[in-house]
Amino acid sequence: LSLTRSMVGVGFRSHCGGRMAVWQWLRCFSGPRLQRIHRSPDQTRPDGRSSRRGFNYQPRGLEKHTDNILGWVSVASTVWSLSYYSSPLLLCYLYRKGGLDGFVSKLVPVSQYLGTILICLLGVACLRGWGRWKNPEYLQFISILEENKRNHSPENKRKLRCFTFDFPHWPQDFSWREVSSPKLTKAGVSLLKPEPKLRGTADSILYSVRTLPCHIIGYLVAHTFGRRMLYPGSVGLLQKAMKPMLMQGQAKLIEEYDGQRNKLVACDGNEIDTMFVDRRRDGGHNGKTLVICCEGNAGFYEVGCMNTPLDAGYSVLGWNHPGFGDSTGVPFPQNEANAMDVVIQFAVHKLGFQLNDIIVYAWSIGGFTATWAVMSYPEIQSLVLDASFDDLLPLALKVMPESWRPLVQYTVRRYVNLNNAEQLLKYQGPVLLIRRSRDEIITTGGPEDIMSNRGNDLLLKLLQSRYPKIMTDEGIRVVKQWLGASNQLEEASVYSGYEVDDGWCVSVLQSYQADRDVLFPWSVGKMLLSLLPKARKYMRNFESTHCTPLPASEFHSPWKL
């Protein structure tokens, strides 16, 4: 009897072990690709920060070779996407050549070949799962990931952050549903819309019919090459080429700065990849302030403008545009604003920062989401715009043929209306504009024509909105003369020519603010001399081109009375 019980027990354990092995293999088969393993913080650097040295995950022979084979699937998907966009032209060509019937007849054998290839790829995926199952490092990772999905506790999250893997498998850390937002509409958060033109009913119908071709072409342009020209960072081939650099930058943020990666879900369903570096425990004054970084049209938080406030000692929250890096979606203005909204909600409700502890810092095209943020959340402490512009339309007209002007105007205003200045004028708080003196991107003339820099227009519109009684024709002429200075020597010459007393001008403005305590616009009298101090407080020159990283020494909190 005891022998029988022993045999039954052995059989039961063997059966359970077999089921467990099959279950582990299935998890390895369907699991994400592991990229890097970060060790837990176990050393202290001279500057007091923890060091998390890591290493790239090294798959063993079977997993490595099968992974390489499956990697060609992504190349094939890129080719398929190119053929998808060119399919209308291909079908038209075949129709004109009379080869459409022959093309359809060949679809059946082609589908058989594709079926065979899919079966082979399934077998390769099974072998990759077997290779992962034999690797103890991958088994440890997949066990932690499964445990995190069952229980998303802080301890499990801390363990999971020791791994970098395919982002679609990363558990959700925050969703827009966790807080109620009055800013949501059907499409998402509210945006400033261009004012509609008033027309009669009959005229409106005729106008719509007459402009229908322009509407169709504008939609196609915006949703194909137009969006990719405006946001090249969303192009898959560019991201594939930059992948090693992005992985290296992400590893640096995690291992040297103890960065915390999080997945946020916006109200449109897009998953936003973010990185947070917490400096509040370091004891510095800047660490208590959070800088939210908005990247440029080919920038990623892994290698973008996060480093500037990090080197200045601030707590920093970086995020990738929809469609950039591991963030999902496409970077149209509505999706951009939806993403920015969930980033702010995450900073307040999950990270524990108050709005008046947040500085929004943007570079280049990131000025759109930054100005939307301060317009929608006016309690934000301040705004820093680096190498940004007032409106996209003049820059779009510069690179397009003159004959396309009506189409470009409609397409920009309807689909990619990056109206930074309009949004900025809704904000009452401190603002700092950084102008690149040799900027070659946001100028309508050239790098040598500093007066064609659209950052000038952003400053002029801001001053006109806040101090309308000073910004008369004469006031605009004085500010433009100062803006025309291409270096510090010329700027000082213009400044000294008007014999400006900075202290007196600031004291007058402080007295005005104390006596009235009113919002902008201010009804300050015609104090022409006070224009240059204000212009210099609102804008700083940086001697560089558009893409040069901003040094930490040039990053300052904006001026406020």
Coordinates of C-alpha atoms in Angstrom, one line a residue:
L1 CA 0.0 0.0 0.0
S2 CA 2.8 2.4 0.9
L3 CA 4.6 1.6 -2.4
T4 CA 1.4 2.3 -4.3
R5 CA 0.9 5.6 -2.6
S6 CA 4.5 6.5 -3.3
M7 CA 4.1 5.7 -7.0
V8 CA 0.9 7.7 -7.2
G9 CA 2.6 10.7 -5.5
V10 CA 5.5 10.5 -7.9
G11 CA 3.1 10.4 -10.8
F12 CA 1.1 13.3 -9.5
R13 CA 4.3 15.4 -9.0
S14 CA 5.5 14.4 -12.5
H15 CA 2.1 15.4 -14.0
C16 CA 2.1 18.8 -12.2
G17 CA 5.7 19.4 -13.2
G18 CA 4.9 18.6 -16.8
R19 CA 2.0 21.0 -16.7
M20 CA 4.2 23.7 -15.1
A21 CA 6.9 23.2 -17.8
V22 CA 4.3 23.6 -20.6
W23 CA 2.9 26.7 -18.9
Q24 CA 6.3 28.2 -18.6
W25 CA 7.1 27.4 -22.2
L26 CA 3.8 29.1 -23.3
R27 CA 4.8 32.2 -21.3
C28 CA 8.2 32.3 -23.0
F29 CA 6.6 31.7 -26.4
S30 CA 4.2 34.7 -26.1
G31 CA 6.5 36.8 -23.9
P32 CA 8.2 40.1 -25.0
R33 CA 11.7 40.5 -26.2
L34 CA 14.1 41.3 -23.3
Q35 CA 16.6 44.0 -24.2
R36 CA 18.5 44.9 -21.0
I37 CA 18.9 44.0 -17.4
H38 CA 19.5 46.7 -14.8
R39 CA 21.0 45.7 -11.5
S40 CA 19.4 47.0 -8.3
P41 CA 21.0 50.1 -6.8
D42 CA 23.9 48.7 -4.7
Q43 CA 26.6 51.3 -5.1
T44 CA 26.9 55.0 -4.2
R45 CA 28.5 57.5 -6.5
P46 CA 30.6 60.4 -5.3
D47 CA 27.7 62.8 -6.0
G48 CA 25.4 60.8 -3.7
R49 CA 23.3 59.3 -6.5
S50 CA 22.8 55.5 -6.7
S51 CA 24.5 53.6 -9.5
R52 CA 22.6 50.9 -11.4
R53 CA 25.1 49.2 -13.7
G54 CA 23.4 47.0 -16.2
F55 CA 24.1 44.8 -19.2
N56 CA 22.4 44.0 -22.5
Y57 CA 20.5 40.7 -22.4
Q58 CA 22.4 38.0 -24.3
P59 CA 20.1 35.4 -25.8
R60 CA 21.6 31.9 -26.3
G61 CA 22.2 30.2 -29.6
L62 CA 18.7 28.9 -30.4
E63 CA 16.9 32.0 -29.2
K64 CA 19.4 34.3 -30.9
H65 CA 19.1 32.7 -34.4
T66 CA 15.3 32.4 -34.3
D67 CA 15.1 36.0 -33.0
N68 CA 17.1 37.1 -36.0
I69 CA 14.8 35.3 -38.4
L70 CA 11.7 36.8 -36.8
G71 CA 13.4 40.2 -37.0
W72 CA 13.1 40.1 -40.8
V73 CA 9.3 40.2 -40.2
S74 CA 9.5 43.8 -39.1
V75 CA 11.5 44.6 -42.3
A76 CA 8.8 42.9 -44.3
S77 CA 6.1 44.9 -42.4
T78 CA 8.0 48.1 -43.4
V79 CA 8.0 47.1 -47.0
W80 CA 4.3 46.2 -46.7
S81 CA 3.5 49.7 -45.3
L82 CA 5.3 51.3 -48.2
S83 CA 3.4 49.2 -50.7
Y84 CA 0.1 49.9 -48.8
Y85 CA 0.6 53.7 -49.3
S86 CA 1.6 53.2 -53.0
S87 CA -1.2 50.7 -53.7
P88 CA -3.6 53.2 -55.4
L89 CA -0.8 54.2 -57.8
L90 CA 0.0 50.5 -58.5
L91 CA -3.6 49.6 -59.1
C92 CA -4.0 52.6 -61.5
Y93 CA -0.9 51.5 -63.4
L94 CA -2.1 47.9 -63.7
Y95 CA -5.5 49.0 -64.8
R96 CA -4.1 51.2 -67.6
K97 CA -1.8 48.4 -68.7
G98 CA -4.7 45.9 -68.7
G99 CA -3.0 43.7 -66.3
L100 CA -5.5 43.8 -63.4
D101 CA -7.2 40.5 -64.4
G102 CA -3.9 38.7 -64.5
F103 CA -2.9 40.2 -61.1
V104 CA -6.2 39.0 -59.5
S105 CA -5.6 35.4 -60.9
K106 CA -2.2 35.3 -59.3
L107 CA -3.5 36.1 -55.9
V108 CA -4.5 32.5 -55.1
P109 CA -1.0 30.9 -55.5
V110 CA 0.5 33.9 -53.7
S111 CA -1.9 33.4 -50.7
Q112 CA -0.8 29.7 -50.6
Y113 CA 2.9 30.7 -50.4
L114 CA 2.0 33.2 -47.7
G115 CA 0.2 30.5 -45.7
T116 CA 3.3 28.3 -45.9
I117 CA 5.6 31.1 -44.7
L118 CA 3.3 31.8 -41.8
I119 CA 3.4 28.2 -40.7
C120 CA 7.2 28.2 -40.9
L121 CA 7.3 31.4 -38.9
L122 CA 5.1 29.8 -36.2
G123 CA 7.5 27.0 -35.9
V124 CA 10.4 29.4 -35.6
A125 CA 8.5 31.2 -32.8
C126 CA 8.0 27.9 -31.0
L127 CA 11.7 27.2 -31.2
R128 CA 12.4 30.7 -29.8
G129 CA 10.1 30.0 -26.9
W130 CA 12.1 26.8 -26.2
G131 CA 15.4 28.8 -26.3
R132 CA 14.0 31.3 -23.8
W133 CA 12.7 28.6 -21.5
K134 CA 16.2 27.2 -21.3
N135 CA 17.6 30.6 -20.3
P136 CA 17.4 31.2 -16.5
E137 CA 17.7 35.0 -16.9
Y138 CA 14.6 35.1 -19.2
L139 CA 12.7 32.7 -16.9
Q140 CA 13.3 35.1 -14.0
F141 CA 12.2 38.1 -16.0
I142 CA 9.0 36.4 -17.3
S143 CA 8.1 35.3 -13.7
I144 CA 8.4 38.9 -12.4
L145 CA 6.4 40.2 -15.3
E146 CA 3.6 37.7 -14.7
E147 CA 3.6 38.5 -11.0
N148 CA 3.4 42.2 -11.8
K149 CA 0.4 41.7 -14.0
R150 CA -1.4 39.9 -11.2
N151 CA -0.4 42.3 -8.5
H152 CA 0.9 45.8 -9.6
S153 CA 2.3 46.6 -6.1
P154 CA 5.2 49.0 -5.6
E155 CA 7.5 46.1 -4.7
N156 CA 6.7 44.2 -7.9
K157 CA 7.0 47.4 -9.9
R158 CA 10.4 48.0 -8.4
K159 CA 11.5 44.5 -9.5
L160 CA 10.1 45.0 -13.0
R161 CA 12.0 48.2 -13.4
C162 CA 15.2 46.2 -13.4
F163 CA 14.4 45.1 -17.0
T164 CA 13.9 46.8 -20.3
F165 CA 11.7 44.9 -22.7
D166 CA 9.1 45.5 -25.5
F167 CA 6.9 48.4 -24.3
P168 CA 3.5 46.9 -25.4
H169 CA 3.9 44.3 -22.6
W170 CA 4.7 47.0 -20.0
P171 CA 1.9 47.2 -17.4
Q172 CA -0.2 50.3 -17.3
D173 CA 1.0 52.8 -14.6
F174 CA -1.6 55.6 -15.0
S175 CA -4.7 56.2 -17.0
W176 CA -6.7 59.4 -17.7
R177 CA -9.7 57.5 -16.3
E178 CA -8.2 57.7 -12.8
V179 CA -9.1 61.4 -12.5
S180 CA -12.0 63.5 -13.8
S181 CA -11.1 66.2 -16.2
P182 CA -13.5 69.0 -17.3
K183 CA -11.3 69.7 -20.3
L184 CA -12.4 66.6 -22.2
T185 CA -14.6 66.8 -25.3
K186 CA -15.6 64.1 -27.7
A187 CA -12.2 64.2 -29.5
G188 CA -10.3 64.6 -26.2
V189 CA -9.1 67.8 -24.6
S190 CA -10.2 71.1 -26.0
L191 CA -8.1 73.0 -28.5
L192 CA -8.2 76.5 -29.8
K193 CA -9.9 76.4 -33.2
P194 CA -9.6 79.0 -36.0
E195 CA -12.7 81.3 -36.2
P196 CA -15.1 80.1 -38.9
K197 CA -15.8 82.5 -41.7
L198 CA -19.4 83.9 -41.8
R199 CA -21.2 83.1 -45.0
G200 CA -24.8 82.8 -46.2
T201 CA -26.4 79.4 -46.5
A202 CA -26.4 79.3 -50.3
D203 CA -22.9 80.7 -50.5
S204 CA -21.7 78.1 -47.9
I205 CA -23.0 75.2 -50.1
L206 CA -21.4 76.6 -53.2
Y207 CA -18.2 77.3 -51.4
S208 CA -18.1 73.8 -50.0
V209 CA -18.6 72.2 -53.4
R210 CA -16.0 74.5 -55.0
T211 CA -13.4 73.7 -52.4
L212 CA -14.1 70.0 -52.0
P213 CA -11.1 68.9 -54.1
C214 CA -8.8 71.1 -51.9
H215 CA -10.3 69.4 -48.8
I216 CA -9.7 65.9 -50.2
I217 CA -6.1 66.7 -51.3
G218 CA -5.4 68.5 -48.0
Y219 CA -6.6 65.4 -46.0
L220 CA -4.4 63.1 -48.1
V221 CA -1.4 65.4 -47.8
A222 CA -1.7 65.8 -44.0
H223 CA -2.2 62.0 -43.4
T224 CA 0.6 60.8 -45.7
F225 CA 3.9 62.7 -46.4
G226 CA 2.8 65.9 -44.7
R227 CA 2.7 64.5 -41.2
R228 CA 5.9 62.6 -41.7
M229 CA 7.7 65.8 -43.0
L230 CA 6.5 67.7 -39.9
Y231 CA 7.3 64.9 -37.4
P232 CA 10.2 62.9 -38.9
G233 CA 10.7 61.2 -35.6
S234 CA 7.5 59.2 -36.2
V235 CA 9.0 57.5 -39.3
G236 CA 9.7 53.8 -38.6
L237 CA 13.0 53.7 -40.6
L238 CA 14.4 56.6 -38.7
Q239 CA 13.5 55.1 -35.3
K240 CA 15.0 51.8 -36.4
A241 CA 18.3 53.6 -37.3
M242 CA 18.3 55.4 -34.0
K243 CA 17.3 52.4 -31.9
P244 CA 20.8 51.6 -30.5
M245 CA 21.2 55.3 -29.5
L246 CA 17.8 55.4 -27.9
M247 CA 18.5 52.2 -25.9
Q248 CA 21.8 53.7 -24.7
G249 CA 20.2 56.9 -23.6
Q250 CA 17.4 55.1 -21.8
A251 CA 19.9 52.9 -20.0
K252 CA 21.8 56.0 -18.9
L253 CA 18.7 57.6 -17.4
I254 CA 17.8 54.5 -15.5
E255 CA 21.2 53.5 -14.3
E256 CA 22.9 56.8 -13.6
Y257 CA 19.9 58.9 -12.6
D258 CA 17.7 56.1 -11.2
G259 CA 15.0 57.0 -13.7
Q260 CA 11.6 55.5 -13.5
R261 CA 9.8 54.4 -16.7
N262 CA 6.0 54.6 -16.8
K263 CA 3.3 53.8 -19.2
L264 CA 0.4 56.4 -19.3
V265 CA -2.8 55.9 -21.2
A266 CA -4.3 59.0 -22.7
C267 CA -8.0 59.6 -23.3
D268 CA -7.7 58.7 -27.0
G269 CA -6.2 55.3 -26.0
N270 CA -2.6 56.1 -27.0
E271 CA 0.0 54.7 -24.7
I272 CA 2.6 57.3 -23.8
D273 CA 6.2 56.3 -22.8
T274 CA 7.6 58.5 -20.0
M275 CA 10.7 58.7 -17.9
F276 CA 10.7 60.4 -14.4
V277 CA 13.9 61.3 -12.4
D278 CA 13.1 62.3 -8.8
R279 CA 15.5 64.8 -7.2
R280 CA 13.3 65.6 -4.2
R281 CA 15.4 63.4 -1.8
D282 CA 18.7 65.0 -2.8
G283 CA 18.0 68.1 -0.6
G284 CA 18.6 70.7 -3.3
H285 CA 16.2 73.6 -3.9
N286 CA 15.8 72.8 -7.6
G287 CA 14.9 69.2 -6.9
K288 CA 11.5 70.2 -5.4
T289 CA 10.5 71.7 -8.8
L290 CA 9.5 69.4 -11.6
V291 CA 10.4 70.2 -15.2
I292 CA 8.2 68.6 -17.8
C293 CA 10.1 68.4 -21.1
C294 CA 8.4 68.6 -24.5
E295 CA 10.7 67.3 -27.3
G296 CA 11.2 68.5 -30.9
N297 CA 9.9 67.0 -34.1
A298 CA 12.8 64.5 -34.2
G299 CA 13.5 64.4 -30.5
F300 CA 13.1 61.6 -28.0
Y301 CA 13.3 61.8 -24.2
E302 CA 16.1 59.2 -24.3
V303 CA 18.5 61.6 -26.1
G304 CA 16.6 64.9 -26.0
C305 CA 16.3 68.0 -23.9
M306 CA 15.8 66.2 -20.6
N307 CA 19.6 66.4 -20.0
T308 CA 19.5 70.2 -19.6
P309 CA 17.3 70.5 -16.5
L310 CA 18.8 67.2 -15.2
D311 CA 22.3 68.8 -15.2
A312 CA 20.7 71.9 -13.4
G313 CA 19.5 69.7 -10.5
Y314 CA 15.7 69.6 -11.2
S315 CA 13.3 66.7 -11.0
V316 CA 12.4 65.9 -14.6
L317 CA 9.6 64.2 -16.4
G318 CA 10.2 63.4 -20.1
W319 CA 7.8 61.8 -22.5
N320 CA 7.7 60.8 -26.2
H321 CA 5.2 62.2 -28.7
P322 CA 2.5 59.8 -30.0
G323 CA 4.2 57.6 -32.6
F324 CA 7.7 58.3 -31.3
G325 CA 9.8 55.6 -29.8
D326 CA 7.5 53.3 -27.8
S327 CA 4.6 55.7 -27.6
T328 CA 1.6 54.7 -29.8
G329 CA -0.5 56.8 -32.1
V330 CA 0.2 59.6 -34.6
P331 CA 1.4 63.1 -33.6
F332 CA -1.5 65.2 -34.8
P333 CA -2.4 68.3 -32.6
Q334 CA -5.3 66.6 -30.9
N335 CA -3.3 63.5 -30.0
E336 CA -0.4 65.7 -28.8
A337 CA -2.6 67.7 -26.5
N338 CA -4.3 64.5 -25.2
A339 CA -0.8 63.1 -24.4
M340 CA 0.3 66.3 -22.7
D341 CA -2.9 66.3 -20.5
V342 CA -2.3 62.8 -19.2
V343 CA 1.4 63.7 -18.5
I344 CA 0.3 66.6 -16.3
Q345 CA -2.4 64.6 -14.6
F346 CA 0.2 61.9 -13.8
A347 CA 2.7 64.5 -12.4
V348 CA 0.0 65.9 -10.1
H349 CA -2.0 62.8 -9.0
K350 CA 0.7 60.1 -9.1
L351 CA 4.0 61.8 -8.6
G352 CA 2.7 64.3 -6.0
F353 CA 3.7 67.7 -7.5
Q354 CA 1.5 70.7 -7.3
L355 CA 0.9 72.7 -10.5
N356 CA 2.8 75.7 -9.0
D357 CA 5.8 73.4 -8.6
I358 CA 5.9 72.6 -12.3
I359 CA 8.0 74.3 -15.0
V360 CA 7.2 73.3 -18.6
Y361 CA 10.2 73.3 -20.9
A362 CA 10.0 72.8 -24.6
W363 CA 12.3 72.8 -27.6
S364 CA 11.3 73.6 -31.1
I365 CA 7.9 72.1 -32.1
G366 CA 7.4 71.0 -28.5
G367 CA 6.3 74.6 -28.0
F368 CA 2.8 73.5 -29.1
T369 CA 2.1 71.1 -26.3
A370 CA 4.0 73.4 -23.8
T371 CA 1.8 76.4 -24.7
W372 CA -1.3 74.2 -24.6
A373 CA -0.3 73.0 -21.1
V374 CA 0.1 76.5 -19.6
M375 CA -3.1 77.7 -21.4
S376 CA -5.1 74.8 -20.0
Y377 CA -3.4 74.8 -16.6
P378 CA -2.7 78.4 -15.8
E379 CA -1.5 77.6 -12.2
I380 CA 1.7 76.1 -13.7
Q381 CA 4.7 77.9 -12.3
S382 CA 6.4 79.1 -15.5
L383 CA 7.2 78.3 -19.2
V384 CA 10.5 78.1 -21.0
L385 CA 10.4 77.9 -24.8
D386 CA 13.7 77.1 -26.5
A387 CA 14.1 77.7 -30.3
S388 CA 10.3 77.8 -30.7
F389 CA 8.0 79.7 -33.1
D390 CA 4.7 81.6 -33.1
D391 CA 2.9 79.8 -35.9
L392 CA 3.6 76.9 -38.2
L393 CA 2.0 78.4 -41.3
P394 CA 4.8 80.9 -42.3
L395 CA 7.4 78.1 -41.9
A396 CA 5.3 75.7 -44.0
L397 CA 4.9 78.3 -46.8
K398 CA 8.7 78.8 -46.8
V399 CA 9.4 75.2 -47.9
M400 CA 6.4 74.7 -50.3
P401 CA 6.0 76.1 -53.8
E402 CA 4.2 79.4 -54.1
S403 CA 1.5 77.8 -56.3
W404 CA 0.6 75.5 -53.4
R405 CA -0.2 78.4 -51.1
P406 CA -4.0 78.0 -50.8
L407 CA -3.6 74.2 -50.2
V408 CA -0.9 74.7 -47.6
Q409 CA -3.0 77.3 -45.8
Y410 CA -6.0 75.0 -45.7
T411 CA -4.0 71.9 -44.7
V412 CA -2.1 73.6 -41.9
R413 CA -5.1 75.4 -40.4
R414 CA -7.4 72.3 -40.7
Y415 CA -5.1 69.5 -39.6
V416 CA -1.8 70.7 -38.1
N417 CA -2.7 74.1 -36.7
L418 CA 0.3 74.6 -34.3
N419 CA -0.8 78.1 -33.1
N420 CA 1.7 78.5 -30.3
A421 CA 1.3 82.3 -30.0
E422 CA -2.5 82.1 -29.6
Q423 CA -2.2 79.6 -26.8
L424 CA 0.7 81.5 -25.1
L425 CA -1.4 84.7 -24.9
K426 CA -3.9 82.9 -22.7
Y427 CA -1.3 82.4 -20.0
Q428 CA -0.6 84.9 -17.3
G429 CA 2.5 83.4 -15.7
P430 CA 6.3 83.9 -16.2
V431 CA 7.7 83.1 -19.7
L432 CA 11.2 82.8 -21.0
L433 CA 12.0 82.6 -24.7
I434 CA 15.4 81.4 -25.8
R435 CA 16.4 82.5 -29.3
R436 CA 19.2 80.7 -31.2
S437 CA 21.2 83.4 -33.0
R438 CA 22.2 81.1 -35.9
D439 CA 18.9 79.1 -36.1
E440 CA 18.5 77.6 -39.5
I441 CA 15.1 75.8 -39.0
I442 CA 12.6 78.4 -37.7
T443 CA 13.7 81.3 -39.9
T444 CA 11.8 82.3 -43.0
G445 CA 14.9 83.8 -44.5
G446 CA 18.1 82.1 -43.5
P447 CA 20.5 81.5 -40.5
E448 CA 22.2 84.9 -41.3
D449 CA 18.9 86.8 -41.3
I450 CA 18.1 86.9 -37.6
M451 CA 15.1 89.1 -38.1
S452 CA 13.3 86.3 -39.9
N453 CA 13.5 84.1 -36.8
R454 CA 9.9 83.3 -35.8
G455 CA 10.9 83.5 -32.2
N456 CA 10.9 87.3 -32.7
D457 CA 7.3 87.2 -33.7
L458 CA 6.5 85.2 -30.6
L459 CA 8.1 87.8 -28.4
L460 CA 6.4 90.8 -30.2
K461 CA 3.0 89.1 -29.9
L462 CA 3.6 88.4 -26.2
L463 CA 4.6 92.0 -25.4
Q464 CA 1.8 93.5 -27.5
S465 CA -0.7 91.3 -25.6
R466 CA 0.7 92.2 -22.1
Y467 CA 1.6 95.8 -22.6
P468 CA -0.6 97.2 -25.4
K469 CA -0.2 100.9 -24.5
I470 CA 3.6 100.7 -24.7
M471 CA 3.8 98.5 -27.8
T472 CA 2.8 101.2 -30.2
D473 CA 4.5 101.7 -33.6
E474 CA 7.4 103.4 -31.9
G475 CA 7.6 100.7 -29.2
I476 CA 7.6 97.9 -31.8
R477 CA 10.4 99.8 -33.7
V478 CA 12.5 99.9 -30.5
V479 CA 12.1 96.2 -29.8
K480 CA 12.8 95.2 -33.4
Q481 CA 16.0 97.3 -33.2
W482 CA 17.1 95.3 -30.2
L483 CA 16.1 92.0 -31.8
G484 CA 18.2 92.8 -34.8
A485 CA 21.3 92.6 -32.7
S486 CA 23.1 89.4 -33.8
N487 CA 25.6 89.3 -30.9
Q488 CA 26.0 90.5 -27.3
L489 CA 28.1 93.5 -28.4
E490 CA 25.5 94.8 -30.8
E491 CA 22.8 94.2 -28.1
A492 CA 24.7 96.1 -25.5
S493 CA 25.2 99.0 -28.0
V494 CA 21.4 99.2 -28.6
Y495 CA 20.7 99.0 -24.9
S496 CA 23.2 101.8 -24.0
G497 CA 22.0 104.0 -26.8
Y498 CA 18.6 104.4 -25.0
E499 CA 20.3 105.0 -21.6
V500 CA 18.0 102.4 -19.9
D501 CA 17.8 102.2 -16.1
D502 CA 16.8 98.6 -15.4
G503 CA 16.2 99.2 -11.7
W504 CA 14.0 102.2 -12.3
C505 CA 11.9 100.3 -14.9
V506 CA 11.4 97.3 -12.7
S507 CA 10.5 99.4 -9.7
V508 CA 7.8 101.2 -11.7
L509 CA 6.3 97.9 -12.8
Q510 CA 6.4 96.5 -9.3
S511 CA 4.6 99.6 -8.0
Y512 CA 2.0 99.3 -10.8
Q513 CA 1.4 95.6 -9.8
A514 CA 1.2 96.4 -6.1
D515 CA -1.3 99.2 -6.6
R516 CA -3.7 97.4 -8.9
D517 CA -3.0 93.6 -8.7
V518 CA -4.6 93.1 -12.1
L519 CA -4.1 90.5 -14.8
F520 CA -2.6 91.2 -18.2
P521 CA -3.0 93.2 -20.3
W522 CA -1.5 96.0 -18.2
S523 CA -2.5 99.6 -18.9
V524 CA 1.0 100.9 -18.2
G525 CA 1.6 104.4 -19.6
K526 CA 4.0 105.1 -22.5
M527 CA 7.2 104.2 -20.6
L528 CA 9.2 103.5 -23.8
L529 CA 12.4 102.9 -21.8
S530 CA 10.8 100.0 -19.9
L531 CA 10.4 98.1 -23.2
L532 CA 14.0 96.9 -23.5
P533 CA 14.3 95.6 -19.9
K534 CA 11.1 93.7 -20.4
A535 CA 12.2 92.3 -23.8
R536 CA 15.5 91.3 -22.3
K537 CA 13.7 89.6 -19.3
Y538 CA 11.4 87.7 -21.6
M539 CA 14.0 86.6 -24.2
R540 CA 17.6 85.4 -24.0
N541 CA 19.9 84.9 -26.9
F542 CA 22.0 81.7 -27.2
E543 CA 24.8 81.8 -29.7
S544 CA 24.2 78.5 -31.6
T545 CA 22.3 76.7 -34.3
H546 CA 18.8 75.1 -33.9
C547 CA 19.9 71.6 -32.8
T548 CA 22.7 72.3 -30.4
P549 CA 21.8 71.0 -26.9
L550 CA 21.1 73.8 -24.5
P551 CA 23.8 73.9 -21.7
A552 CA 22.5 73.8 -18.1
S553 CA 24.0 77.2 -17.5
E554 CA 21.6 78.7 -20.0
F555 CA 18.5 77.1 -18.4
H556 CA 16.9 79.7 -16.0
S557 CA 13.6 80.1 -14.3
P558 CA 11.7 82.9 -16.1
W559 CA 11.6 86.4 -14.7
K560 CA 8.7 87.5 -12.6
L561 CA 8.0 90.6 -10.6

